[in-house]
Each structure stands twice: as C-alpha cells, then as structure tokens.
Amino acid sequence: MKCIIPGRESVLERARAAYLGLAIGDALGATTEFMTPSEIKATYKVHRKITGGGWLYLKPGQVTDDTEMSLALGQALLTARQWHLQGIADNFLAWMKSKPVDIGATCRRGIRDYMLKGQLETPHNEWDAGNGAAMRMAPVALFTLGNKREMVHCAREQAHLTHNHPLSDATCIAIGEMVQKAILGGDRFELHEITRNLVAEYGTFRFHNYRGNATAYVVDTLQTVFHHLFTTGSFEECLIGVVNQGGDADTTGAIAGMIAGAFYGLDAIPARWVRKLKREVREEVESQAVQLVKLSPWGALHT
C-alpha cells in the first residue's frame, strides 16, 4: 500500500527531521568512531547518549565534518538561490581554512585542488570510493525535492568536487532518492525498492548477509545503514544500531540519521538528543532545511 503524500507542513517537518537527523547521527556517532563493536560494548555496554569525547575529544553535542560540510553546501545554495557549484567550492575552501575539527584526506585533496588550480571536478580515481561526498547529500536532496533528474545531476556535481568514482556517485544518488522519497511519504517498501535497484546495478552493495563492516568505504557504509534501517522499527533504534558498529560511526550515523529522520519524522527523534545537540547547529540545520525546500521544484509548487 502506498503512503498518502503528505501536505506542505508535513513535508517541511520531514525535511527538518532529515537534516536534524544528519547532525544528531554525526554527534552521536563521533563518540564511537574508529572503535570496534567489542570496544564499544566494553566501554559503554550500549552507546546511546550524545556525550562527545571520542578520538576527537569533542564536547557533548559538537558535530564534525559531516554536518559542517553539509551546512557549507546548503549555505552556498541559499546565498545563490540556485545551484552554484563554484559557490559550494568557495564555501568548502573557507571551511577548510577555518581549521575544522576533522577533515577527510580525500575532501582535503579535492578542496586544495580547487584552491590551487580552480578545479571543480576531480579526475576519476579508483581510491575515491569513500563516503565523504555521500555524507553531505541532505541539502542536495532538499534543494532538488520534486525533480529526481536534477537531484542526480547535482549529486554527481557536488560529489566530483572531491570524489569521482562510480560507487560514490551511486551512493550519493541512492541516498538522495531515499531522502526525497521518504519526505514525500514513501513507505518502507518504496525505500527498499531503491536499494534493490542499486544492488541490481552494483551487486557489491548487497546487504542481506551483513558482515558488520562499517568503514568509510561506501559499500561498507551503505550496508551498515541499510541493514539497521530495515531491521529496526524506530529512528532511535536505527541510529543506536548503526553507531554501535563503530568504524566510521559519525558518517554512518549521519547518513542513517538523514534517511531515518525523513522516514520517521520530527516527532520520532528523541528529545534528549535534540536538546544535547549544539544549539547553533540545531537552529541552522532546521532553518536551512525549510529554506532549501522552499527553493526546490516541489517548493515552487507548494509554497
């Protein structure tokens, strides 16, 4: 059975939940990043609180590059009020120069190439199948809501600023499609259909026999996210499952959070996690979410 397409306010709430879910998954997962499941169990039993710490020694509620790059991308779109790849690259460069708490090696290389050579598309690289482009898909999905073709185009363009690999592209597109489908009322079966189409094209993403790998490799990332998304029944349960896998937990948490947030909605996000998130971040992600949807093809018809 198809879900009834939600009204304007419901769409805006789900958009806020997607972006908020990204930031919460980032903040929750940063604590267990690079830990193994057994190390997490020995230290926390089950990690379920936003406490900061981790290898970056974060403050409770502080976020990492996953959220910060997403906000930089989203702000570029809001400033230009249109898709503006150079504006995104400029914001990434300003962010890198601000000495962020963390930045992935592939992202750093791509941004430096833009700084030194004006390069807006990094050449194809077999080593670029990391999740650094996928983690910043929330603002792309919101800005292109209502136009899948535009989402696919924008997903690839923003990805190629730093990552140029077919598996990275496919991951970005699948995440964007799932976020959009969920925001517009898609049910669990429709989300699962997106994963089946992805697996049909790239069998390596198959996740039904999940082996517990949660690295920054996009295949491991999506297998972790999909396994927990489809074997749990709530936003909270999904995110707790993901971040307790360890590995690249801030990014798996961020990606799971944006999809699960869009699917379960704002009311499903635990209030204790929302309260713990750094206030400036919470306000900015929610504000950007609404503004980006209003600029989207869907927003042009409904606002």
mmCIF file of C-alpha atoms in Angstrom:
data_model
loop_
_atom_site.group_PDB
_atom_site.id
_atom_site.type_symbol
_atom_site.label_atom_id
_atom_site.label_comp_id
_atom_site.label_asym_id
_atom_site.label_seq_id
_atom_site.Cartn_x
_atom_site.Cartn_y
_atom_site.Cartn_z
ATOM 1 C CA MET A 1 0.000 0.000 0.000
ATOM 2 C CA LYS A 2 1.298 3.454 -0.929
ATOM 3 C CA CYS A 3 1.566 6.156 1.694
ATOM 4 C CA ILE A 4 -0.620 9.217 1.194
ATOM 5 C CA ILE A 5 1.519 12.118 0.007
ATOM 6 C CA PRO A 6 1.839 14.451 2.993
ATOM 7 C CA GLY A 7 0.831 18.097 2.975
ATOM 8 C CA ARG A 8 3.094 21.127 2.966
ATOM 9 C CA GLU A 9 3.689 21.328 6.710
ATOM 10 C CA SER A 10 4.393 17.606 6.967
ATOM 11 C CA VAL A 11 6.938 17.832 4.148
ATOM 12 C CA LEU A 12 8.693 20.744 5.839
ATOM 13 C CA GLU A 13 8.759 18.835 9.139
ATOM 14 C CA ARG A 14 10.231 15.754 7.484
ATOM 15 C CA ALA A 15 12.825 17.924 5.764
ATOM 16 C CA ARG A 16 13.796 19.381 9.127
ATOM 17 C CA ALA A 17 13.933 15.857 10.560
ATOM 18 C CA ALA A 18 16.247 14.693 7.749
ATOM 19 C CA TYR A 19 18.750 17.496 8.312
ATOM 20 C CA LEU A 20 18.428 17.300 12.086
ATOM 21 C CA GLY A 21 18.868 13.522 11.865
ATOM 22 C CA LEU A 22 22.137 14.026 9.998
ATOM 23 C CA ALA A 23 23.533 16.280 12.735
ATOM 24 C CA ILE A 24 22.331 14.025 15.550
ATOM 25 C CA GLY A 25 23.754 10.912 13.896
ATOM 26 C CA ASP A 26 27.041 12.759 13.441
ATOM 27 C CA ALA A 27 27.201 13.920 17.079
ATOM 28 C CA LEU A 28 26.147 10.519 18.425
ATOM 29 C CA GLY A 29 28.497 8.523 16.199
ATOM 30 C CA ALA A 30 31.553 10.710 16.690
ATOM 31 C CA THR A 31 31.997 9.190 20.150
ATOM 32 C CA THR A 32 32.451 5.670 18.788
ATOM 33 C CA GLU A 33 34.307 6.500 15.569
ATOM 34 C CA PHE A 34 37.205 4.108 14.919
ATOM 35 C CA MET A 35 36.166 1.818 17.788
ATOM 36 C CA THR A 36 35.237 -1.834 17.285
ATOM 37 C CA PRO A 37 31.873 -3.192 18.467
ATOM 38 C CA SER A 38 33.616 -5.118 21.247
ATOM 39 C CA GLU A 39 35.458 -1.987 22.402
ATOM 40 C CA ILE A 40 32.191 -0.053 22.419
ATOM 41 C CA LYS A 41 30.494 -2.782 24.422
ATOM 42 C CA ALA A 42 33.328 -2.898 26.956
ATOM 43 C CA THR A 43 33.282 0.882 27.369
ATOM 44 C CA TYR A 44 29.582 1.784 27.139
ATOM 45 C CA LYS A 45 27.682 -1.525 27.085
ATOM 46 C CA VAL A 46 25.410 0.178 24.544
ATOM 47 C CA HIS A 47 26.280 3.676 23.335
ATOM 48 C CA ARG A 48 23.023 5.643 23.340
ATOM 49 C CA LYS A 49 23.857 9.133 24.663
ATOM 50 C CA ILE A 50 25.347 12.204 22.994
ATOM 51 C CA THR A 51 28.375 12.591 25.235
ATOM 52 C CA GLY A 52 31.118 13.926 22.962
ATOM 53 C CA GLY A 53 34.615 12.612 23.554
ATOM 54 C CA GLY A 54 35.886 10.042 21.089
ATOM 55 C CA TRP A 55 39.208 10.316 19.306
ATOM 56 C CA LEU A 56 38.486 13.993 18.506
ATOM 57 C CA TYR A 57 37.752 14.858 22.157
ATOM 58 C CA LEU A 58 34.535 16.613 21.216
ATOM 59 C CA LYS A 59 32.225 18.496 23.526
ATOM 60 C CA PRO A 60 28.778 16.932 24.002
ATOM 61 C CA GLY A 61 26.608 17.942 21.046
ATOM 62 C CA GLN A 62 29.507 19.026 18.873
ATOM 63 C CA VAL A 63 29.436 17.865 15.244
ATOM 64 C CA THR A 64 32.146 17.012 12.728
ATOM 65 C CA ASP A 65 32.828 17.463 9.028
ATOM 66 C CA ASP A 66 29.682 15.558 8.024
ATOM 67 C CA THR A 67 27.400 18.305 9.307
ATOM 68 C CA GLU A 68 29.795 21.195 8.729
ATOM 69 C CA MET A 69 30.312 20.424 5.029
ATOM 70 C CA SER A 70 26.566 19.937 4.587
ATOM 71 C CA LEU A 71 25.901 23.350 6.110
ATOM 72 C CA ALA A 72 28.589 24.935 3.916
ATOM 73 C CA LEU A 73 26.960 23.398 0.844
ATOM 74 C CA GLY A 74 23.464 24.408 1.914
ATOM 75 C CA GLN A 75 24.516 27.978 2.641
ATOM 76 C CA ALA A 76 26.021 28.323 -0.825
ATOM 77 C CA LEU A 77 22.672 27.356 -2.355
ATOM 78 C CA LEU A 78 20.733 29.732 -0.133
ATOM 79 C CA THR A 79 23.097 32.589 -0.969
ATOM 80 C CA ALA A 80 22.883 31.996 -4.731
ATOM 81 C CA ARG A 81 19.217 30.853 -4.647
ATOM 82 C CA GLN A 82 20.182 28.395 -7.388
ATOM 83 C CA TRP A 83 22.595 25.527 -7.976
ATOM 84 C CA HIS A 84 26.043 27.140 -7.819
ATOM 85 C CA LEU A 85 28.952 24.709 -7.842
ATOM 86 C CA GLN A 86 31.653 27.360 -7.532
ATOM 87 C CA GLY A 87 29.852 28.850 -4.553
ATOM 88 C CA ILE A 88 29.857 25.421 -2.927
ATOM 89 C CA ALA A 89 33.577 25.039 -3.639
ATOM 90 C CA ASP A 90 34.240 28.510 -2.208
ATOM 91 C CA ASN A 91 32.378 27.610 0.974
ATOM 92 C CA PHE A 92 34.256 24.326 1.280
ATOM 93 C CA LEU A 93 37.515 26.239 0.939
ATOM 94 C CA ALA A 94 36.516 28.783 3.583
ATOM 95 C CA TRP A 95 35.529 25.908 5.851
ATOM 96 C CA MET A 96 38.865 24.146 5.330
ATOM 97 C CA LYS A 97 40.739 27.364 6.091
ATOM 98 C CA SER A 98 38.784 27.699 9.352
ATOM 99 C CA LYS A 99 40.731 24.698 10.697
ATOM 100 C CA PRO A 100 37.795 22.347 11.344
ATOM 101 C CA VAL A 101 37.990 19.671 13.991
ATOM 102 C CA ASP A 102 38.205 16.993 11.297
ATOM 103 C CA ILE A 103 38.528 16.753 7.506
ATOM 104 C CA GLY A 104 38.941 13.621 5.414
ATOM 105 C CA ALA A 105 42.041 13.227 3.268
ATOM 106 C CA THR A 106 40.079 12.942 0.014
ATOM 107 C CA CYS A 107 37.977 16.013 0.807
ATOM 108 C CA ARG A 108 41.101 17.963 1.723
ATOM 109 C CA ARG A 109 42.791 16.979 -1.553
ATOM 110 C CA GLY A 110 39.798 17.996 -3.652
ATOM 111 C CA ILE A 111 39.408 21.341 -1.899
ATOM 112 C CA ARG A 112 43.138 22.050 -2.212
ATOM 113 C CA ASP A 113 42.960 21.268 -5.931
ATOM 114 C CA TYR A 114 40.181 23.820 -6.241
ATOM 115 C CA MET A 115 42.230 26.357 -4.297
ATOM 116 C CA LEU A 116 45.399 25.836 -6.324
ATOM 117 C CA LYS A 117 44.006 25.014 -9.780
ATOM 118 C CA GLY A 118 40.415 26.218 -9.790
ATOM 119 C CA GLN A 119 39.396 22.603 -10.380
ATOM 120 C CA LEU A 120 35.662 21.943 -9.982
ATOM 121 C CA GLU A 121 35.821 18.260 -10.931
ATOM 122 C CA THR A 122 38.466 15.976 -9.558
ATOM 123 C CA PRO A 123 39.637 13.331 -12.072
ATOM 124 C CA HIS A 124 38.335 9.788 -11.705
ATOM 125 C CA ASN A 125 40.288 7.948 -9.054
ATOM 126 C CA GLU A 126 39.920 4.276 -8.078
ATOM 127 C CA TRP A 127 40.637 5.278 -4.471
ATOM 128 C CA ASP A 128 37.774 7.789 -4.278
ATOM 129 C CA ALA A 129 35.055 5.319 -3.225
ATOM 130 C CA GLY A 130 34.914 6.800 0.270
ATOM 131 C CA ASN A 131 31.791 8.244 1.867
ATOM 132 C CA GLY A 132 32.900 11.887 2.042
ATOM 133 C CA ALA A 133 30.560 13.035 -0.743
ATOM 134 C CA ALA A 134 27.638 10.889 0.404
ATOM 135 C CA MET A 135 27.601 12.416 3.893
ATOM 136 C CA ARG A 136 26.651 15.856 2.530
ATOM 137 C CA MET A 137 23.612 14.799 0.479
ATOM 138 C CA ALA A 138 20.896 16.183 2.775
ATOM 139 C CA PRO A 139 20.952 19.763 1.424
ATOM 140 C CA VAL A 140 21.173 18.454 -2.149
ATOM 141 C CA ALA A 141 18.108 16.246 -1.645
ATOM 142 C CA LEU A 142 16.124 19.096 -0.111
ATOM 143 C CA PHE A 143 17.111 21.681 -2.729
ATOM 144 C CA THR A 144 16.108 19.378 -5.614
ATOM 145 C CA LEU A 145 12.979 17.936 -3.974
ATOM 146 C CA GLY A 146 10.429 17.147 -6.652
ATOM 147 C CA ASN A 147 12.883 16.681 -9.514
ATOM 148 C CA LYS A 148 14.847 13.429 -9.489
ATOM 149 C CA ARG A 149 16.786 14.265 -12.651
ATOM 150 C CA GLU A 150 18.048 17.483 -11.110
ATOM 151 C CA MET A 151 18.927 15.656 -7.900
ATOM 152 C CA VAL A 152 21.030 13.133 -9.832
ATOM 153 C CA HIS A 153 22.843 15.900 -11.706
ATOM 154 C CA CYS A 154 23.548 17.936 -8.563
ATOM 155 C CA ALA A 155 24.538 14.858 -6.551
ATOM 156 C CA ARG A 156 27.231 13.991 -9.087
ATOM 157 C CA GLU A 157 28.495 17.552 -9.428
ATOM 158 C CA GLN A 158 28.932 18.130 -5.710
ATOM 159 C CA ALA A 159 30.464 14.677 -5.295
ATOM 160 C CA HIS A 160 33.045 15.290 -8.030
ATOM 161 C CA LEU A 161 34.414 18.312 -6.224
ATOM 162 C CA THR A 162 36.200 15.789 -4.016
ATOM 163 C CA HIS A 163 35.215 12.226 -5.007
ATOM 164 C CA ASN A 164 34.953 10.871 -8.550
ATOM 165 C CA HIS A 165 34.090 7.194 -8.518
ATOM 166 C CA PRO A 166 31.024 5.282 -9.809
ATOM 167 C CA LEU A 167 30.331 3.719 -6.409
ATOM 168 C CA SER A 168 30.459 7.132 -4.727
ATOM 169 C CA ASP A 169 28.112 8.546 -7.372
ATOM 170 C CA ALA A 170 25.692 5.645 -6.984
ATOM 171 C CA THR A 171 25.729 6.027 -3.211
ATOM 172 C CA CYS A 172 25.007 9.758 -3.354
ATOM 173 C CA ILE A 173 22.131 9.212 -5.765
ATOM 174 C CA ALA A 174 20.600 6.376 -3.732
ATOM 175 C CA ILE A 175 20.751 8.423 -0.528
ATOM 176 C CA GLY A 176 19.237 11.447 -2.260
ATOM 177 C CA GLU A 177 16.452 9.355 -3.719
ATOM 178 C CA MET A 178 15.671 7.719 -0.380
ATOM 179 C CA VAL A 179 15.580 11.030 1.482
ATOM 180 C CA GLN A 180 13.291 12.567 -1.131
ATOM 181 C CA LYS A 181 11.036 9.535 -1.303
ATOM 182 C CA ALA A 182 10.682 9.430 2.489
ATOM 183 C CA ILE A 183 9.979 13.168 2.784
ATOM 184 C CA LEU A 184 7.196 12.848 0.214
ATOM 185 C CA GLY A 185 5.521 9.984 2.072
ATOM 186 C CA GLY A 186 7.218 6.889 0.674
ATOM 187 C CA ASP A 187 6.797 3.729 2.697
ATOM 188 C CA ARG A 188 9.374 1.138 3.739
ATOM 189 C CA PHE A 189 8.767 -0.940 0.600
ATOM 190 C CA GLU A 190 9.457 2.033 -1.663
ATOM 191 C CA LEU A 191 12.712 2.737 0.157
ATOM 192 C CA HIS A 192 13.676 -0.910 -0.144
ATOM 193 C CA GLU A 193 12.980 -0.770 -3.872
ATOM 194 C CA ILE A 194 15.649 1.926 -4.198
ATOM 195 C CA THR A 195 18.166 -0.391 -2.545
ATOM 196 C CA ARG A 196 17.154 -3.263 -4.844
ATOM 197 C CA ASN A 197 17.733 -1.078 -7.887
ATOM 198 C CA LEU A 198 21.140 -0.087 -6.528
ATOM 199 C CA VAL A 199 22.083 -3.727 -5.903
ATOM 200 C CA ALA A 200 20.867 -4.707 -9.368
ATOM 201 C CA GLU A 201 23.343 -2.230 -10.844
ATOM 202 C CA TYR A 202 26.164 -2.779 -8.347
ATOM 203 C CA GLY A 203 25.870 -6.153 -6.669
ATOM 204 C CA THR A 204 28.619 -5.313 -4.200
ATOM 205 C CA PHE A 205 26.078 -3.243 -2.207
ATOM 206 C CA ARG A 206 24.064 -6.361 -1.294
ATOM 207 C CA PHE A 207 23.401 -6.151 2.455
ATOM 208 C CA HIS A 208 21.170 -9.067 3.414
ATOM 209 C CA ASN A 209 24.086 -11.025 4.864
ATOM 210 C CA TYR A 210 25.520 -8.083 6.747
ATOM 211 C CA ARG A 211 29.040 -8.791 7.990
ATOM 212 C CA GLY A 212 29.409 -5.841 10.364
ATOM 213 C CA ASN A 213 31.914 -3.788 8.397
ATOM 214 C CA ALA A 214 31.360 -0.059 8.985
ATOM 215 C CA THR A 215 34.358 1.570 7.336
ATOM 216 C CA ALA A 216 34.470 4.757 5.234
ATOM 217 C CA TYR A 217 34.297 2.654 2.041
ATOM 218 C CA VAL A 218 30.885 3.500 0.560
ATOM 219 C CA VAL A 219 29.882 -0.146 0.223
ATOM 220 C CA ASP A 220 30.502 -0.805 3.926
ATOM 221 C CA THR A 221 28.791 2.478 4.793
ATOM 222 C CA LEU A 222 25.590 1.728 2.899
ATOM 223 C CA GLN A 223 25.467 -1.902 4.001
ATOM 224 C CA THR A 224 25.611 -0.711 7.618
ATOM 225 C CA VAL A 225 22.961 1.961 7.097
ATOM 226 C CA PHE A 226 20.614 -0.280 5.115
ATOM 227 C CA HIS A 227 20.938 -3.227 7.493
ATOM 228 C CA HIS A 228 19.925 -1.169 10.507
ATOM 229 C CA LEU A 229 17.320 0.903 8.665
ATOM 230 C CA PHE A 230 15.420 -2.188 7.540
ATOM 231 C CA THR A 231 15.858 -4.367 10.654
ATOM 232 C CA THR A 232 14.693 -1.765 13.183
ATOM 233 C CA GLY A 233 11.403 -0.020 13.835
ATOM 234 C CA SER A 234 12.283 3.466 15.021
ATOM 235 C CA PHE A 235 14.662 6.355 14.440
ATOM 236 C CA GLU A 236 16.284 5.775 17.819
ATOM 237 C CA GLU A 237 16.761 2.036 17.354
ATOM 238 C CA CYS A 238 18.222 2.531 13.880
ATOM 239 C CA LEU A 239 20.796 5.093 14.997
ATOM 240 C CA ILE A 240 21.821 3.193 18.109
ATOM 241 C CA GLY A 241 22.392 0.095 15.991
ATOM 242 C CA VAL A 242 24.477 1.994 13.451
ATOM 243 C CA VAL A 243 26.770 3.870 15.841
ATOM 244 C CA ASN A 244 27.399 0.764 17.947
ATOM 245 C CA GLN A 245 29.019 -0.822 14.872
ATOM 246 C CA GLY A 246 31.871 1.656 15.360
ATOM 247 C CA GLY A 247 34.178 2.221 12.406
ATOM 248 C CA ASP A 248 33.284 5.437 10.601
ATOM 249 C CA ALA A 249 30.423 5.910 13.027
ATOM 250 C CA ASP A 250 29.965 9.670 12.655
ATOM 251 C CA THR A 251 29.330 9.289 8.918
ATOM 252 C CA THR A 252 27.271 6.091 9.056
ATOM 253 C CA GLY A 253 25.297 7.793 11.827
ATOM 254 C CA ALA A 254 24.854 10.960 9.764
ATOM 255 C CA ILE A 255 23.631 9.095 6.684
ATOM 256 C CA ALA A 256 21.337 6.825 8.679
ATOM 257 C CA GLY A 257 20.051 9.884 10.516
ATOM 258 C CA MET A 258 19.126 11.796 7.377
ATOM 259 C CA ILE A 259 17.233 8.852 5.852
ATOM 260 C CA ALA A 260 15.588 7.703 9.090
ATOM 261 C CA GLY A 261 14.749 11.291 10.015
ATOM 262 C CA ALA A 262 12.985 11.810 6.693
ATOM 263 C CA PHE A 263 11.169 8.485 7.077
ATOM 264 C CA TYR A 264 10.086 8.580 10.729
ATOM 265 C CA GLY A 265 9.612 12.334 11.040
ATOM 266 C CA LEU A 266 10.390 15.010 13.591
ATOM 267 C CA ASP A 267 8.367 13.568 16.468
ATOM 268 C CA ALA A 268 10.313 10.293 16.303
ATOM 269 C CA ILE A 269 13.656 11.951 17.108
ATOM 270 C CA PRO A 270 14.333 11.607 20.852
ATOM 271 C CA ALA A 271 14.020 14.975 22.586
ATOM 272 C CA ARG A 272 17.075 14.226 24.748
ATOM 273 C CA TRP A 273 19.231 14.016 21.610
ATOM 274 C CA VAL A 274 17.806 17.230 20.202
ATOM 275 C CA ARG A 275 18.490 19.046 23.482
ATOM 276 C CA LYS A 276 22.081 17.797 23.575
ATOM 277 C CA LEU A 277 22.895 18.967 20.053
ATOM 278 C CA LYS A 278 24.791 22.263 19.987
ATOM 279 C CA ARG A 279 22.114 24.973 19.807
ATOM 280 C CA GLU A 280 23.675 26.902 16.921
ATOM 281 C CA VAL A 281 23.887 23.731 14.854
ATOM 282 C CA ARG A 282 20.318 22.709 15.653
ATOM 283 C CA GLU A 283 18.966 26.103 14.662
ATOM 284 C CA GLU A 284 20.998 26.268 11.452
ATOM 285 C CA VAL A 285 20.100 22.804 10.157
ATOM 286 C CA GLU A 286 16.400 23.331 10.787
ATOM 287 C CA SER A 287 16.446 26.787 9.206
ATOM 288 C CA GLN A 288 18.361 25.597 6.152
ATOM 289 C CA ALA A 289 16.019 22.639 5.717
ATOM 290 C CA VAL A 290 12.938 24.825 5.412
ATOM 291 C CA GLN A 291 14.613 27.403 3.167
ATOM 292 C CA LEU A 292 16.078 24.766 0.842
ATOM 293 C CA VAL A 293 12.722 23.047 0.367
ATOM 294 C CA LYS A 294 11.085 26.382 -0.404
ATOM 295 C CA LEU A 295 13.672 26.882 -3.177
ATOM 296 C CA SER A 296 13.127 23.373 -4.554
ATOM 297 C CA PRO A 297 10.925 22.396 -7.534
ATOM 298 C CA TRP A 298 8.442 20.974 -5.002
ATOM 299 C CA GLY A 299 8.534 24.210 -3.038
ATOM 300 C CA ALA A 300 7.837 26.278 -6.127
ATOM 301 C CA LEU A 301 4.534 24.446 -6.470
ATOM 302 C CA HIS A 302 3.534 24.306 -2.814
ATOM 303 C CA THR A 303 4.805 27.471 -1.098
#
